[in-house]
Structure formats: C-alpha cells, structure tokens
Amino acid sequence: MSTKVLMNGRVLTAIVMLGIFLIMTLLALDFPTKAKLMPLLIGIPAVLLGLVQLIIEYRAVAQELAEGGKQADAEKEGKEGKKDEKQMIMWITVFFITILSLGFIYAAPILVFSFLYFGSKESMKIALISSVSTWLLMFVIFVEWFKISLFEGLIPLWLFG
C-alpha cells in the first residue's frame, strides 16, 4: 500500500467512514437483544458498503497517481468540488427539515423521489418506483414487521394531535 494513496482525502474519508461503521457495529454486539437489532440492521450493510467504497477510492487514486495527476484536472475538480459541496449541504438541509416536518414515513418517499428526479436527473419512472419502494420498505418492515414507532413529524402531530 502506497502512503501517497492512503494520505489522499478521498481514501482517508473512506477509511474514517469504514472505521466509524465498524466500531459502531462492534459496539452494538454488546447491546441487549432487542436494542441491537436496529444498529446491526444498519451497521452491517454500512460496513460492507464502506469496504467497497474504500476499495473503489483506493484503486481510483492509485490509478490517478500512476498516470501523473494533471494540474488542470485538479483545478477543475476543485471547482466541481465546491459546487458538489453546496449541493450536498442543500440536500442535507432539505432532508433534515422534511423529516422533522413530516416524519420518516411521509418524508422518505418524497425525499427519495426529489433527490432522484431533481438531484440526480433520473427518469420519472425510476424516481416513482424508488419512492414507492421506499415507502413500502419503511412501512412494511419497520412499522408492521418490527413494530417500531418511527418519528411522525411535527406537522402531523400538530394537525392530528
């Protein structure tokens, strides 16, 4: 493993995220049986995806360094990075406000549709199928199957008491 590759920001971010998910998943193993279900349900796939992301980033950075890393590409990437950062902050804010306002069951399908259709420029068909699938997944698995009471949102609480 090359130190230059490991010290790249993308690779370091992937390592840190993998470490966070791995530590949290391992900590969840000591929880009581009922309490560890949700952290493991999220943690195990997150560890696997973090590992995949680390491999992808490591290979990409190693290839860029092998090609010599052009200065013009770095400047272009810097400008695109600032645009991406602003979009990321905007989407996080929208996610937070929507979930706080409407709750998980109502907000999740709206957010998935919005992100796919407006943010990622996917087709209407893919955005609709994904949002309906998200609602079904959350409602069937979390509400019906696991009997987990998800945050209902402030607006439904104010309207329906």
XYZ file of N, CA, C and O in Angstrom:
644
model
N 0.830 -1.180 0.000
C 0.000 0.000 0.000
C 0.874 1.242 0.000
O 1.761 1.379 0.828
N 0.568 2.133 -0.879
C 1.334 3.349 -1.012
C 0.856 4.393 -0.001
O -0.343 4.597 0.192
N 1.802 5.061 0.634
C 1.470 6.102 1.608
C 0.803 7.278 0.921
O -0.097 7.893 1.489
N 1.242 7.593 -0.308
C 0.630 8.697 -1.049
C -0.853 8.442 -1.287
O -1.667 9.346 -1.179
N -1.176 7.210 -1.630
C -2.577 6.860 -1.889
C -3.372 6.940 -0.597
O -4.475 7.483 -0.559
N -2.817 6.417 0.488
C -3.531 6.412 1.770
C -3.734 7.812 2.330
O -4.679 8.047 3.076
N -2.853 8.752 1.989
C -2.963 10.117 2.500
C -3.877 10.994 1.643
O -4.091 12.155 1.969
N -4.432 10.460 0.571
C -5.368 11.196 -0.260
C -6.666 11.407 0.525
O -7.117 10.525 1.257
N -7.286 12.565 0.360
C -8.501 12.899 1.104
C -9.644 11.927 0.874
O -10.372 11.571 1.811
N -9.831 11.493 -0.357
C -10.924 10.554 -0.658
C -10.707 9.225 0.040
O -11.646 8.635 0.591
N -9.464 8.732 0.015
C -9.163 7.449 0.649
C -9.269 7.583 2.168
O -9.829 6.702 2.838
N -8.759 8.686 2.717
C -8.858 8.899 4.162
C -10.313 8.980 4.622
O -10.669 8.425 5.662
N -11.137 9.657 3.848
C -12.558 9.738 4.187
C -13.195 8.358 4.182
O -13.966 8.015 5.088
N -12.887 7.549 3.199
C -13.427 6.191 3.128
C -12.945 5.356 4.314
O -13.717 4.578 4.882
N -11.684 5.525 4.710
C -11.151 4.785 5.856
C -11.856 5.209 7.143
O -12.254 4.365 7.958
N -12.025 6.515 7.330
C -12.690 7.019 8.535
C -14.133 6.525 8.605
O -14.596 6.054 9.655
N -14.861 6.599 7.486
C -16.252 6.146 7.488
C -16.342 4.646 7.762
O -17.198 4.203 8.531
N -15.460 3.869 7.154
C -15.437 2.433 7.421
C -15.150 2.180 8.894
O -15.801 1.343 9.531
N -14.204 2.924 9.450
C -13.877 2.768 10.864
C -15.046 3.096 11.772
O -15.326 2.371 12.735
N -15.746 4.188 11.487
C -16.908 4.574 12.292
C -17.972 3.483 12.253
O -18.493 3.055 13.291
N -18.321 3.025 11.056
C -19.347 1.993 10.939
C -18.917 0.689 11.594
O -19.717 0.016 12.243
N -17.661 0.332 11.441
C -17.159 -0.899 12.032
C -17.182 -0.837 13.559
O -17.654 -1.769 14.222
N -16.718 0.266 14.123
C -16.710 0.418 15.579
C -18.136 0.425 16.134
O -18.432 -0.257 17.124
N -19.030 1.157 15.493
C -20.413 1.215 15.975
C -21.098 -0.152 15.865
O -21.873 -0.536 16.744
N -20.805 -0.885 14.819
C -21.395 -2.214 14.661
C -20.852 -3.162 15.722
O -21.606 -3.939 16.318
N -19.556 -3.094 15.982
C -18.969 -3.950 17.013
C -19.489 -3.589 18.401
O -19.735 -4.477 19.224
N -19.678 -2.299 18.661
C -20.248 -1.882 19.941
C -21.679 -2.399 20.104
O -22.101 -2.748 21.205
N -22.422 -2.442 19.007
C -23.811 -2.893 19.068
C -23.923 -4.372 19.425
O -24.960 -4.811 19.921
N -22.876 -5.135 19.201
C -22.919 -6.569 19.537
C -23.075 -6.800 21.031
O -23.588 -7.849 21.444
N -22.667 -5.840 21.855
C -22.794 -5.976 23.304
C -24.136 -5.486 23.837
O -24.404 -5.618 25.031
N -24.969 -4.907 22.996
C -26.269 -4.407 23.442
C -27.188 -5.582 23.775
O -26.997 -6.696 23.268
N -28.234 -5.320 24.572
C -29.247 -6.360 24.790
C -29.901 -6.737 23.455
O -29.888 -5.963 22.501
N -30.485 -7.910 23.397
C -31.015 -8.458 22.149
C -31.955 -7.502 21.432
O -31.821 -7.280 20.229
N -32.908 -6.916 22.130
C -33.866 -6.029 21.477
C -33.217 -4.731 21.020
O -33.620 -4.142 20.034
N -32.204 -4.281 21.727
C -31.583 -2.992 21.402
C -30.578 -3.083 20.256
O -30.287 -2.089 19.613
N -30.050 -4.273 19.980
C -29.014 -4.342 18.956
C -29.544 -4.611 17.548
O -28.797 -4.529 16.593
N -30.819 -4.878 17.404
C -31.371 -5.190 16.089
C -31.198 -4.040 15.107
O -30.661 -4.221 14.010
N -31.623 -2.846 15.471
C -31.562 -1.708 14.553
C -30.120 -1.306 14.234
O -29.794 -1.109 13.058
N -29.214 -1.173 15.230
C -27.835 -0.825 14.866
C -27.184 -1.859 13.957
O -26.425 -1.501 13.054
N -27.486 -3.132 14.160
C -26.898 -4.163 13.301
C -27.538 -4.156 11.917
O -26.867 -4.408 10.916
N -28.829 -3.858 11.870
C -29.535 -3.793 10.594
C -28.956 -2.697 9.709
O -28.890 -2.838 8.487
N -28.496 -1.627 10.308
C -27.885 -0.535 9.562
C -26.377 -0.721 9.460
O -25.773 -0.485 8.418
N -25.750 -1.169 10.535
C -24.300 -1.238 10.611
C -23.649 -2.251 9.698
O -22.621 -1.959 9.074
N -24.208 -3.450 9.614
C -23.581 -4.495 8.792
C -23.552 -4.113 7.314
O -22.491 -4.170 6.684
N -24.684 -3.682 6.719
C -24.593 -3.235 5.322
C -23.685 -2.015 5.158
O -22.975 -1.893 4.149
N -23.670 -1.115 6.158
C -22.815 0.066 6.070
C -21.339 -0.320 6.072
O -20.537 0.273 5.339
N -20.966 -1.325 6.862
C -19.577 -1.788 6.882
C -19.212 -2.380 5.523
O -18.142 -2.098 4.975
N -20.097 -3.186 4.974
C -19.829 -3.793 3.667
C -19.705 -2.731 2.578
O -18.791 -2.773 1.755
N -20.621 -1.769 2.578
C -20.560 -0.696 1.586
C -19.339 0.190 1.802
O -18.724 0.662 0.831
N -18.969 0.421 3.056
C -17.768 1.206 3.351
C -16.516 0.522 2.846
O -15.599 1.170 2.336
N -16.469 -0.797 2.978
C -15.327 -1.563 2.481
C -15.246 -1.478 0.955
O -14.169 -1.259 0.394
N -16.388 -1.608 0.295
C -16.437 -1.493 -1.164
C -15.997 -0.094 -1.594
O -15.205 0.065 -2.529
N -16.483 0.937 -0.885
C -16.111 2.311 -1.221
C -14.618 2.540 -1.032
O -13.975 3.210 -1.846
N -14.049 1.980 0.016
C -12.605 2.112 0.250
C -11.805 1.494 -0.896
O -10.846 2.089 -1.384
N -12.216 0.330 -1.337
C -11.528 -0.337 -2.450
C -11.638 0.495 -3.725
O -10.649 0.689 -4.443
N -12.841 1.012 -3.998
C -13.046 1.840 -5.199
C -12.177 3.086 -5.154
O -11.498 3.428 -6.125
N -12.176 3.790 -4.016
C -11.386 5.018 -3.895
C -9.889 4.723 -3.978
O -9.141 5.470 -4.621
N -9.451 3.663 -3.336
C -8.035 3.318 -3.350
C -7.562 3.050 -4.778
O -6.526 3.557 -5.208
N -8.335 2.265 -5.514
C -7.966 1.965 -6.903
C -7.961 3.212 -7.778
O -7.069 3.408 -8.607
N -8.979 4.075 -7.602
C -9.066 5.282 -8.428
C -7.894 6.221 -8.158
O -7.285 6.751 -9.098
N -7.569 6.411 -6.896
C -6.468 7.312 -6.551
C -5.135 6.724 -7.010
O -4.277 7.434 -7.526
N -4.950 5.417 -6.834
C -3.708 4.773 -7.278
C -3.544 4.925 -8.787
O -2.433 5.186 -9.279
N -4.633 4.788 -9.530
C -4.570 4.937 -10.983
C -4.254 6.386 -11.361
O -3.458 6.632 -12.266
N -4.874 7.351 -10.675
C -4.596 8.757 -10.956
C -3.126 9.093 -10.696
O -2.503 9.813 -11.466
N -2.592 8.588 -9.602
C -1.191 8.849 -9.285
C -0.256 8.180 -10.291
O 0.789 8.720 -10.629
N -0.653 7.006 -10.764
C 0.164 6.308 -11.756
C 0.188 7.063 -13.084
O 1.182 7.049 -13.797
N -0.910 7.735 -13.409
C -0.991 8.497 -14.658
C -0.312 9.853 -14.551
O -0.167 10.555 -15.536
N 0.045 10.262 -13.357
C 0.781 11.510 -13.211
C -0.037 12.675 -12.691
O 0.502 13.744 -12.480
N -1.327 12.511 -12.506
C -2.176 13.550 -11.917
C -1.984 14.927 -12.512
O -1.134 15.664 -12.090
N -2.748 15.283 -13.480
C -2.600 16.544 -14.190
C -3.089 17.719 -13.337
O -4.102 17.618 -12.658
N -2.398 18.859 -13.418
C -2.722 20.051 -12.630
C -4.066 20.647 -13.046
O -4.840 21.079 -12.211
N -4.363 20.643 -14.344
C -5.621 21.215 -14.827
C -6.808 20.436 -14.283
O -7.841 21.015 -13.942
N -6.668 19.114 -14.199
C -7.742 18.297 -13.647
C -7.971 18.621 -12.184
O -9.108 18.620 -11.709
N -6.924 18.929 -11.455
C -7.050 19.257 -10.039
C -7.815 20.561 -9.853
O -8.658 20.671 -8.960
N -7.526 21.567 -10.699
C -8.241 22.831 -10.607
C -9.712 22.647 -10.960
O -10.592 23.194 -10.303
N -9.983 21.886 -12.001
C -11.361 21.618 -12.411
C -12.094 20.864 -11.311
O -13.239 21.170 -10.992
N -11.425 19.891 -10.705
C -12.031 19.108 -9.634
C -12.327 19.987 -8.427
O -13.332 19.808 -7.747
N -11.470 20.973 -8.164
C -11.686 21.889 -7.049
C -12.946 22.713 -7.232
O -13.723 22.892 -6.299
N -13.169 23.210 -8.445
C -14.378 23.991 -8.730
C -15.621 23.114 -8.649
O -16.646 23.520 -8.109
N -15.532 21.916 -9.214
C -16.666 20.991 -9.145
C -16.923 20.557 -7.708
O -18.065 20.366 -7.306
N -15.859 20.420 -6.933
C -15.994 20.019 -5.540
C -16.758 21.041 -4.723
O -17.580 20.690 -3.881
N -16.524 22.333 -4.983
C -17.251 23.382 -4.264
C -18.726 23.365 -4.637
O -19.590 23.547 -3.791
N -19.011 23.124 -5.916
C -20.405 23.034 -6.357
C -21.072 21.828 -5.712
O -22.193 21.917 -5.208
N -20.373 20.687 -5.704
C -20.907 19.480 -5.088
C -21.129 19.676 -3.596
O -22.107 19.189 -3.040
N -20.222 20.399 -2.952
C -20.344 20.646 -1.518
C -21.584 21.476 -1.208
O -22.314 21.187 -0.264
N -21.835 22.496 -2.006
C -23.024 23.326 -1.805
C -24.294 22.504 -2.009
O -25.260 22.640 -1.261
N -24.299 21.654 -3.035
C -25.464 20.810 -3.276
C -25.667 19.825 -2.132
O -26.802 19.574 -1.713
N -24.587 19.275 -1.614
C -24.684 18.324 -0.518
C -25.276 19.002 0.719
O -26.175 18.455 1.372
N -24.792 20.196 1.034
C -25.316 20.926 2.192
C -26.784 21.255 1.995
O -27.600 21.138 2.923
N -27.155 21.630 0.763
C -28.557 21.930 0.470
C -29.427 20.686 0.670
O -30.475 20.759 1.312
N -28.990 19.525 0.150
C -29.781 18.309 0.292
C -29.877 17.847 1.750
O -30.931 17.400 2.198
N -28.801 17.975 2.508
C -28.849 17.606 3.925
C -29.846 18.494 4.662
O -30.628 18.012 5.487
N -29.845 19.775 4.356
C -30.790 20.704 4.980
C -32.223 20.344 4.603
O -33.108 20.310 5.472
N -32.450 20.063 3.329
C -33.790 19.669 2.878
C -34.226 18.369 3.565
O -35.372 18.256 4.032
N -33.328 17.396 3.655
C -33.655 16.130 4.317
C -34.032 16.375 5.776
O -35.047 15.862 6.267
N -33.231 17.156 6.482
C -33.478 17.415 7.895
C -34.824 18.100 8.107
O -35.625 17.673 8.940
N -35.072 19.152 7.357
C -36.312 19.913 7.518
C -37.528 19.061 7.144
O -38.549 19.076 7.841
N -37.430 18.301 6.066
C -38.561 17.479 5.634
C -38.858 16.365 6.626
O -40.021 16.134 6.963
N -37.837 15.688 7.121
C -38.063 14.620 8.100
C -38.593 15.202 9.398
O -39.512 14.641 10.008
N -38.064 16.331 9.831
C -38.549 16.979 11.046
C -40.006 17.403 10.873
O -40.821 17.249 11.784
N -40.361 17.898 9.708
C -41.718 18.376 9.460
C -42.721 17.252 9.259
O -43.806 17.271 9.841
N -42.400 16.272 8.419
C -43.363 15.256 8.018
C -43.153 13.890 8.655
O -44.024 13.035 8.557
N -42.008 13.635 9.239
C -41.719 12.321 9.798
C -41.145 11.399 8.740
O -41.147 11.702 7.552
N -40.650 10.250 9.194
C -39.956 9.334 8.299
C -40.877 8.693 7.264
O -40.519 8.588 6.089
N -42.036 8.247 7.669
C -42.918 7.512 6.752
C -43.349 8.375 5.573
O -43.396 7.911 4.441
N -43.688 9.631 5.826
C -44.132 10.509 4.741
C -42.963 11.169 4.014
O -43.010 11.387 2.809
N -41.911 11.515 4.748
C -40.802 12.262 4.150
C -39.907 11.393 3.274
O -39.427 11.855 2.240
N -39.672 10.165 3.684
C -38.725 9.316 2.955
C -39.080 9.158 1.474
O -38.217 9.370 0.616
N -40.325 8.803 1.132
C -40.632 8.673 -0.300
C -40.533 10.005 -1.053
O -40.063 10.040 -2.199
N -40.930 11.094 -0.408
C -40.838 12.409 -1.042
C -39.373 12.766 -1.297
O -39.006 13.244 -2.374
N -38.525 12.511 -0.305
C -37.100 12.827 -0.431
C -36.412 11.961 -1.475
O -35.595 12.451 -2.248
N -36.754 10.680 -1.501
C -36.148 9.785 -2.498
C -36.543 10.233 -3.899
O -35.702 10.340 -4.793
N -37.829 10.515 -4.087
C -38.285 10.983 -5.393
C -37.580 12.283 -5.776
O -37.056 12.412 -6.885
N -37.564 13.250 -4.848
C -36.959 14.555 -5.132
C -35.484 14.431 -5.474
O -35.001 15.045 -6.430
N -34.767 13.647 -4.686
C -33.336 13.514 -4.932
C -33.061 12.836 -6.268
O -32.204 13.279 -7.029
N -33.795 11.765 -6.555
C -33.552 11.056 -7.809
C -33.972 11.880 -9.022
O -33.238 11.968 -10.010
N -35.156 12.485 -8.959
C -35.680 13.185 -10.130
C -34.995 14.537 -10.343
O -34.584 14.867 -11.452
N -34.877 15.326 -9.271
C -34.318 16.670 -9.417
C -32.799 16.694 -9.228
O -32.100 17.383 -9.946
N -32.307 15.958 -8.238
C -30.882 15.998 -7.937
C -30.036 15.158 -8.858
O -28.964 15.573 -9.297
N -30.508 13.949 -9.155
C -29.721 13.033 -9.981
C -30.197 12.947 -11.418
O -29.640 12.198 -12.212
N -31.268 13.667 -11.736
C -31.805 13.714 -13.105
C -32.186 12.322 -13.637
O -31.987 12.022 -14.801
N -32.728 11.490 -12.751
C -33.211 10.177 -13.180
C -34.575 10.345 -13.838
O -35.219 11.387 -13.708
N -35.041 9.292 -14.483
C -36.338 9.365 -15.153
C -37.463 9.350 -14.116
O -37.281 8.922 -12.977
N -38.618 9.823 -14.533
C -39.796 9.852 -13.666
C -40.141 8.438 -13.196
O -40.499 8.233 -12.035
N -40.031 7.472 -14.099
C -40.357 6.085 -13.778
C -39.474 5.552 -12.644
O -39.974 4.979 -11.674
N -38.178 5.756 -12.751
C -37.246 5.274 -11.723
C -37.507 5.990 -10.402
O -37.516 5.370 -9.341
N -37.732 7.298 -10.457
C -37.980 8.066 -9.234
C -39.262 7.606 -8.547
O -39.285 7.444 -7.318
N -40.320 7.367 -9.319
C -41.586 6.913 -8.730
C -41.471 5.500 -8.141
O -41.945 5.248 -7.030
N -40.863 4.607 -8.880
C -40.688 3.231 -8.391
C -39.845 3.225 -7.119
O -40.176 2.535 -6.144
N -38.805 4.018 -7.101
C -37.933 4.084 -5.923
C -38.649 4.679 -4.720
O -38.496 4.192 -3.594
N -39.437 5.711 -4.933
C -40.131 6.333 -3.808
C -41.228 5.428 -3.251
O -41.382 5.310 -2.029
N -41.960 4.759 -4.120
C -42.983 3.814 -3.647
C -42.319 2.638 -2.924
O -42.791 2.200 -1.875
N -41.213 2.162 -3.460
C -40.474 1.067 -2.808
C -39.958 1.490 -1.446
O -39.984 0.705 -0.493
N -39.502 2.719 -1.345
C -39.026 3.231 -0.060
C -40.153 3.251 0.955
O -39.984 2.836 2.101
N -41.310 3.751 0.546
C -42.446 3.786 1.458
C -42.837 2.371 1.887
O -43.049 2.116 3.071
N -42.929 1.447 0.923
C -43.286 0.070 1.261
C -42.272 -0.553 2.204
O -42.644 -1.207 3.187
N -41.016 -0.358 1.918
C -39.963 -0.908 2.755
C -40.063 -0.372 4.173
O -40.039 -1.142 5.140
N -40.194 0.935 4.303
C -40.261 1.526 5.646
C -41.526 1.109 6.376
O -41.478 0.762 7.556
N -42.647 1.140 5.691
C -43.904 0.824 6.358
C -43.988 -0.653 6.715
O -44.287 -1.010 7.853
N -43.712 -1.511 5.752
C -43.851 -2.952 5.988
C -42.813 -3.453 6.989
O -43.153 -4.132 7.958
N -41.548 -3.111 6.772
C -40.504 -3.661 7.637
C -40.505 -2.995 9.010
O -40.561 -3.678 10.029
N -40.441 -1.682 9.054
C -40.277 -1.021 10.337
C -41.577 -0.930 11.134
O -41.593 -1.227 12.326
N -42.660 -0.503 10.497
C -43.905 -0.285 11.233
C -44.654 -1.595 11.468
O -45.052 -1.896 12.595
N -44.843 -2.390 10.436
C -45.629 -3.609 10.577
C -44.840 -4.789 11.129
O -45.283 -5.464 12.041
N -43.687 -5.050 10.549
C -42.931 -6.246 10.916
C -42.208 -6.079 12.258
O -42.361 -6.866 13.169
N -41.407 -5.012 12.393
C -40.641 -4.811 13.625
C -41.428 -4.076 14.701
O -40.975 -3.974 15.832
N -42.571 -3.494 14.336
C -43.408 -2.720 15.263
C -42.623 -1.569 15.896
O -42.725 -1.297 17.089
N -41.818 -0.902 15.071
C -41.027 0.232 15.539
C -41.816 1.511 15.270
O -42.297 1.740 14.168
N -41.927 2.323 16.285
C -42.613 3.602 16.145
C -41.611 4.635 15.635
O -40.745 5.081 16.375
N -41.728 4.992 14.374
C -40.830 5.971 13.774
C -41.329 7.380 14.082
O -42.513 7.593 14.330
N -40.406 8.341 14.035
C -40.773 9.732 14.276
C -41.854 10.147 13.289
O -41.708 9.975 12.081
N -42.952 10.704 13.818
C -44.110 11.018 12.988
C -44.072 12.409 12.378
O -44.895 12.732 11.528
N -43.165 13.245 12.807
C -43.068 14.591 12.260
C -43.888 15.587 13.045
O -44.868 15.237 13.700
N -43.491 16.840 12.968
C -44.169 17.884 13.739
C -45.510 18.281 13.130
O -46.468 18.513 13.851
N -45.586 18.363 11.819
C -46.840 18.786 11.176
C -47.962 17.775 11.429
O -49.058 18.173 11.845
N -47.761 16.459 11.221
C -48.836 15.519 11.555
C -49.207 15.537 13.039
O -50.388 15.394 13.376
N -48.243 15.760 13.925
C -48.552 15.846 15.359
C -49.411 17.068 15.660
O -50.351 16.996 16.467
N -49.104 18.202 15.022
C -49.892 19.395 15.237
C -51.294 19.259 14.648
O -52.262 19.726 15.211
N -51.393 18.618 13.461
C -52.692 18.501 12.801
C -53.597 17.453 13.449
O -54.784 17.663 13.592
N -53.008 16.305 13.797
C -53.822 15.188 14.273
C -53.659 14.915 15.763
O -54.216 13.946 16.274
N -52.891 15.719 16.435
C -52.725 15.590 17.891
C -51.874 14.504 18.263
O -51.637 13.610 18.728
